[in-house]
Coordinates of N, CA, C and O in Angstrom, one line a residue:
M146 N 0.7 -1.0 0.0 CA 0.2 0.1 0.1 C 0.9 1.3 0.0 O 1.4 1.3 0.9
M147 N 0.3 2.1 -1.1 CA 1.4 3.3 -1.1 C 0.7 4.6 -0.5 O -1.1 4.6 -0.8
T148 N 1.4 5.9 0.5 CA 0.2 6.6 0.6 C 1.1 7.6 0.3 O 0.4 9.1 0.5
N149 N 2.2 7.8 -0.2 CA 2.9 9.3 -1.0 C 2.4 9.2 -2.2 O 2.4 8.3 -3.4
I150 N 2.1 10.6 -2.4 CA 1.5 11.0 -4.0 C 2.1 10.9 -4.8 O 1.7 10.5 -6.0
D151 N 3.1 10.9 -4.6 CA 4.3 11.0 -6.1 C 4.3 9.3 -6.6 O 4.4 8.9 -7.4
E152 N 4.7 8.7 -5.1 CA 4.5 7.2 -5.9 C 3.3 6.6 -6.4 O 3.9 5.8 -6.9
V153 N 2.2 7.0 -5.7 CA 0.9 6.4 -6.3 C 0.8 7.1 -8.0 O 0.4 6.4 -8.5
F154 N 1.4 8.3 -8.1 CA 0.6 8.8 -9.5 C 2.0 7.9 -10.1 O 1.6 7.6 -11.6
R155 N 3.0 7.9 -9.8 CA 4.3 6.9 -10.8 C 3.7 5.8 -11.2 O 4.0 5.3 -12.1
S156 N 3.0 4.9 -9.9 CA 2.4 3.9 -10.2 C 1.2 3.7 -11.1 O 1.1 2.7 -12.0
L157 N 0.5 4.8 -11.0 CA -1.1 5.2 -12.2 C -0.1 5.0 -13.8 O -0.2 4.5 -14.5
K158 N 0.8 5.7 -13.9 CA 1.4 6.2 -15.1 C 2.3 5.3 -15.5 O 2.2 4.5 -16.8
E159 N 2.9 4.1 -14.7 CA 3.1 2.9 -15.2 C 2.6 1.7 -15.8 O 2.5 0.8 -16.4
R160 N 1.4 2.1 -14.9 CA -0.1 0.9 -15.2 C -1.1 1.4 -16.2 O -2.2 0.7 -16.6
F161 N -0.8 2.9 -16.8 CA -1.7 3.3 -17.7 C -1.8 2.7 -19.0 O -0.8 2.2 -19.4
C162 N -3.1 2.4 -19.5 CA -3.2 1.6 -20.9 C -3.6 2.9 -21.8 O -5.1 2.9 -21.8
P163 N -3.0 3.3 -22.4 CA -3.3 4.3 -23.8 C -4.5 4.0 -24.7 O -5.4 4.9 -25.1
E164 N -4.5 2.8 -25.3 CA -5.6 2.4 -26.0 C -6.6 2.2 -25.5 O -7.7 2.0 -26.2
L165 N -6.8 2.3 -24.0 CA -8.1 2.0 -23.3 C -9.1 3.4 -23.7 O -10.0 3.8 -23.0
T166 N -8.4 4.6 -23.8 CA -8.7 5.8 -23.6 C -8.8 6.5 -25.3 O -9.7 7.8 -25.6
D167 N -9.0 5.6 -26.5 CA -9.3 6.2 -27.7 C -10.5 6.7 -27.7 O -11.7 6.2 -27.0
G168 N -10.7 8.0 -27.9 CA -11.9 8.8 -28.3 C -12.5 9.2 -27.0 O -13.9 9.9 -26.9
W169 N -11.7 8.7 -25.7 CA -12.3 9.5 -24.3 C -11.6 11.1 -24.3 O -10.3 11.1 -23.8
F170 N -12.4 11.6 -23.9 CA -12.0 13.1 -23.6 C -12.5 13.6 -22.1 O -13.5 13.8 -22.0
S171 N -11.6 13.7 -20.9 CA -12.0 14.0 -19.7 C -11.2 15.3 -19.0 O -10.2 14.4 -19.2
T172 N -11.9 15.3 -18.2 CA -11.1 16.0 -17.1 C -12.3 15.8 -15.8 O -13.3 16.2 -15.3
I173 N -10.9 15.7 -14.6 CA -11.4 15.0 -13.5 C -10.9 15.7 -12.1 O -9.5 15.6 -12.6
H174 N -11.8 16.4 -11.4 CA -11.0 17.0 -10.4 C -10.7 16.0 -9.0 O -11.6 15.5 -9.0
F175 N -9.8 15.9 -8.6 CA -9.5 15.1 -7.3 C -9.0 16.4 -6.1 O -8.1 16.7 -6.2
I176 N -9.7 16.1 -5.0 CA -9.5 17.0 -4.1 C -9.1 15.9 -2.9 O -9.7 15.1 -2.3
F177 N -7.7 16.0 -2.7 CA -7.5 15.2 -1.8 C -7.0 15.4 -0.2 O -6.5 16.5 0.0
T178 N -8.0 15.0 0.5 CA -8.0 15.6 1.9 C -6.8 16.0 2.9 O -6.5 16.7 3.9
D179 N -5.6 15.2 2.3 CA -4.4 15.1 3.1 C -3.2 15.2 2.0 O -2.0 15.2 2.3
D180 N -3.7 15.9 0.9 CA -2.6 16.3 -0.4 C -2.8 17.0 -1.3 O -2.6 16.8 -2.3
G181 N -3.8 17.8 -1.4 CA -3.9 18.8 -2.1 C -4.6 18.6 -3.3 O -5.7 17.8 -3.1
E182 N -5.0 19.4 -4.3 CA -5.9 19.4 -5.3 C -4.9 18.8 -6.9 O -4.0 19.5 -7.1
W183 N -5.7 18.1 -7.5 CA -5.1 17.7 -9.0 C -6.0 17.4 -9.9 O -7.1 17.2 -9.5
T184 N -5.3 17.7 -11.0 CA -6.3 17.6 -12.0 C -5.9 16.3 -13.1 O -4.5 16.2 -13.4
F185 N -6.8 15.4 -13.4 CA -6.3 14.1 -14.4 C -7.2 14.8 -15.8 O -8.5 14.6 -15.7
D186 N -6.4 14.6 -16.8 CA -6.6 15.2 -18.3 C -6.5 14.0 -18.8 O -5.2 13.5 -19.2
V187 N -7.7 13.2 -19.5 CA -7.7 12.2 -20.5 C -7.8 12.7 -21.7 O -9.0 13.2 -22.0
N188 N -6.8 12.6 -22.6 CA -7.1 13.1 -24.0 C -7.3 11.9 -25.0 O -5.4 11.8 -25.6
S189 N -7.7 11.1 -25.1 CA -7.7 10.1 -26.6 C -6.2 9.6 -26.3 O -5.8 9.6 -27.2
G190 N -5.7 8.6 -25.5 CA -4.1 7.8 -25.4 C -3.8 8.7 -24.8 O -2.2 8.4 -24.6
E191 N -3.5 9.8 -24.0 CA -3.0 10.5 -23.1 C -3.3 10.7 -21.9 O -4.5 10.9 -21.9
L192 N -3.0 10.8 -20.6 CA -3.4 11.1 -19.6 C -2.3 12.2 -19.0 O -1.0 11.8 -18.7
Q193 N -2.7 13.3 -18.5 CA -2.2 14.2 -17.7 C -2.4 14.5 -16.4 O -3.4 14.2 -16.5
I194 N -1.6 14.5 -15.7 CA -1.8 14.6 -14.2 C -1.2 16.1 -13.5 O 0.1 15.9 -13.7
T195 N -1.6 16.9 -13.2 CA -1.1 18.0 -12.8 C -1.5 18.4 -11.6 O -3.0 18.6 -11.0
Q196 N -0.8 19.2 -10.7 CA -1.4 19.6 -9.5 C -2.4 21.1 -9.6 O -1.6 22.1 -10.3
G197 N -3.0 21.2 -8.7 CA -4.0 22.4 -8.9 C -5.3 21.9 -9.7 O -5.4 20.9 -10.4
L198 N -6.3 22.5 -9.7 CA -7.7 22.3 -10.3 C -7.6 23.2 -11.5 O -7.8 24.2 -11.5
T199 N -7.7 22.8 -13.0 CA -7.7 23.5 -14.4 C -8.9 22.5 -14.9 O -9.3 21.6 -15.2
G200 N -9.3 23.5 -16.0 CA -10.2 23.3 -16.6 C -11.7 23.1 -16.2 O -11.7 23.3 -14.7
E201 N -12.5 22.8 -17.1 CA -14.1 22.5 -16.4 C -14.1 21.0 -16.1 O -14.0 20.1 -17.0
P202 N -14.3 20.5 -15.2 CA -14.4 19.0 -14.6 C -15.9 18.3 -15.0 O -16.5 19.0 -15.1
L203 N -15.7 16.9 -15.8 CA -16.8 16.4 -16.0 C -17.5 15.9 -14.8 O -18.2 15.0 -14.3
S204 N -16.1 15.6 -13.7 CA -16.3 14.6 -12.5 C -15.5 15.6 -11.1 O -14.2 15.6 -11.8
V205 N -15.9 15.5 -9.8 CA -15.1 16.2 -9.0 C -15.1 15.1 -7.8 O -16.0 14.2 -7.5
V206 N -13.9 14.7 -7.4 CA -13.7 13.6 -6.3 C -13.2 14.3 -5.3 O -12.2 15.0 -5.2
K207 N -13.6 13.7 -4.0 CA -12.9 14.1 -2.8 C -13.0 12.9 -1.7 O -13.7 12.2 -1.6
T208 N -11.3 12.8 -1.7 CA -11.0 11.4 -0.9 C -9.6 11.6 -0.2 O -9.2 12.9 -0.1
D209 N -9.1 10.7 0.5 CA -7.7 10.5 0.9 C -6.7 9.6 0.0 O -7.5 9.0 -0.7
V210 N -5.3 10.2 -0.3 CA -4.7 9.2 -1.2 C -4.6 7.8 -0.6 O -4.6 7.2 -1.5
N211 N -4.4 7.2 0.3 CA -4.6 6.2 0.5 C -5.7 5.1 -0.3 O -5.6 4.2 -0.6
T212 N -7.0 5.9 0.5 CA -7.8 5.4 -0.1 C -8.0 5.2 -1.8 O -8.3 4.6 -2.3
F213 N -7.9 6.6 -2.7 CA -7.7 6.6 -3.9 C -6.5 5.6 -4.2 O -6.4 4.9 -5.5
D214 N -5.3 5.4 -4.0 CA -4.7 4.3 -4.2 C -5.2 3.1 -3.8 O -4.9 2.0 -5.0
R215 N -5.7 2.7 -3.0 CA -6.4 1.2 -2.8 C -7.6 0.9 -3.7 O -7.6 -0.3 -4.5
V216 N -8.1 2.1 -4.2 CA -9.7 2.3 -5.4 C -9.0 1.9 -6.5 O -9.4 0.9 -7.4
F217 N -8.0 2.5 -6.9 CA -7.0 2.6 -8.4 C -6.0 1.6 -8.4 O -5.9 1.3 -9.6
S218 N -5.7 1.0 -7.4 CA -4.8 -0.2 -7.4 C -6.0 -1.3 -7.5 O -5.3 -2.8 -8.0
G219 N -6.8 -1.5 -7.4 CA -7.8 -2.7 -7.7 C -8.0 -3.1 -6.3 O -8.7 -4.4 -6.1
E220 N -7.5 -2.8 -5.5 CA -7.1 -3.7 -4.2 C -8.5 -3.4 -3.3 O -9.0 -4.2 -2.9
L221 N -9.4 -2.3 -3.6 CA -10.5 -1.7 -3.0 C -11.8 -1.5 -3.5 O -11.6 -0.6 -4.7
P222 N -13.0 -2.4 -3.7 CA -13.8 -1.7 -4.7 C -14.5 -0.3 -4.2 O -14.5 0.0 -3.2
L223 N -14.6 -0.2 -5.6 CA -15.0 1.7 -4.9 C -16.4 1.3 -4.1 O -16.5 2.9 -3.2
E224 N -17.3 1.0 -4.1 CA -18.2 1.0 -3.5 C -18.1 1.2 -1.8 O -19.0 1.8 -1.4
I225 N -17.2 0.7 -1.3 CA -16.7 0.1 0.1 C -16.5 1.7 0.6 O -17.1 1.9 1.4
P226 N -15.8 2.5 -0.2 CA -15.5 3.5 0.8 C -16.6 4.9 0.2 O -16.8 5.8 1.2
M227 N -17.2 4.6 -1.0 CA -18.1 5.3 -1.2 C -19.3 5.4 0.1 O -19.8 6.2 0.4
M228 N -19.8 3.9 0.1 CA -20.6 3.8 1.6 C -20.1 4.2 2.8 O -21.0 4.5 3.8
A229 N -18.8 4.7 2.9 CA -18.5 5.1 4.5 C -18.0 6.8 4.3 O -17.4 6.9 5.5
D230 N -18.6 7.2 3.1 CA -18.2 8.5 3.0 C -16.3 8.7 3.1 O -16.0 9.9 3.7
R231 N -15.8 8.3 2.7 CA -14.4 8.2 2.5 C -13.8 8.5 0.7 O -12.6 8.3 0.8
F232 N -14.9 8.4 0.0 CA -14.9 8.8 -1.7 C -16.0 9.3 -1.9 O -16.8 8.4 -2.0
D233 N -16.0 10.3 -2.0 CA -17.5 11.5 -2.6 C -16.9 11.7 -4.1 O -16.2 12.1 -4.2
V234 N -17.9 11.3 -5.1 CA -17.9 11.5 -6.1 C -19.2 12.3 -6.7 O -20.3 11.5 -6.5
D235 N -19.1 12.9 -7.5 CA -20.3 13.6 -8.5 C -20.7 12.9 -9.5 O -21.4 13.2 -10.1
N236 N -19.9 12.3 -10.0 CA -20.3 11.5 -11.3 C -19.4 10.2 -11.6 O -18.4 10.2 -12.2
L237 N -20.1 9.3 -11.5 CA -19.4 7.7 -11.2 C -19.2 7.3 -12.5 O -18.2 6.7 -12.7
V238 N -20.0 7.5 -13.7 CA -19.7 7.1 -14.8 C -18.2 7.3 -15.1 O -17.6 6.5 -15.8
E239 N -17.6 8.5 -15.1 CA -16.4 9.0 -15.3 C -15.3 8.3 -14.6 O -14.3 7.4 -15.2
I240 N -15.7 8.2 -13.1 CA -14.9 7.2 -12.6 C -14.8 6.0 -12.7 O -13.7 5.3 -12.8
F241 N -15.6 5.3 -13.2 CA -15.5 3.9 -13.8 C -14.8 3.6 -14.6 O -14.4 2.7 -14.9
K242 N -15.0 4.5 -15.8 CA -14.4 4.9 -16.9 C -12.8 5.0 -16.8 O -11.6 4.4 -17.3
L243 N -12.6 5.7 -15.9 CA -11.2 6.0 -15.3 C -10.3 5.0 -14.6 O -9.0 4.5 -14.9
Q244 N -11.1 4.1 -13.8 CA -10.8 2.7 -13.1 C -10.2 1.9 -14.3 O -9.1 0.7 -14.1
T245 N -10.8 1.8 -15.6 CA -10.4 0.8 -16.5 C -9.3 1.1 -17.2 O -9.1 0.0 -17.8
I246 N -8.9 2.2 -17.4 CA -7.7 2.4 -18.0 C -6.1 2.2 -17.7 O -5.5 2.4 -17.7
F247 N -6.3 1.6 -16.2 CA -4.8 1.1 -15.5 C -5.1 -0.2 -15.2 O -6.1 -0.9 -14.6
K248 N -4.0 -0.9 -15.3 CA -3.8 -2.3 -14.8 C -4.0 -2.6 -13.5 O -3.2 -1.5 -12.8
K249 N -4.2 -3.3 -12.7 CA -4.7 -4.0 -11.5 C -2.7 -3.9 -11.4 O -1.8 -4.6 -11.9
R250 N -2.7 -3.6 -9.9 CA -1.4 -3.4 -9.4 C -1.4 -4.9 -9.2 O -2.1 -5.5 -8.4
R251 N -0.2 -5.6 -9.0 CA 0.2 -7.2 -8.5 C 1.0 -6.8 -7.2 O 1.8 -6.0 -6.5

């Protein structure tokens, strides 16, 4: 389990499958309760992760780094932290799509 945001994002980039984003354009804002605000931009084959909130998001997520890491590594089903109010999201469709573009961590 990783809790350092740099390690988490490095792992995401290593597991990113660009072929799964063909034709998908999305901006998602992540507000980490323990490590700032970040923007994920998916642009048909590319993923940009930048610090700060930029652009018009299709979804906004509020969570902590550990929960984010566990959800996006495949360790924890999204529904569990959502029911415990540890993963707040306003557009589930975008988050479900985002989950599919990363290989599961081994």
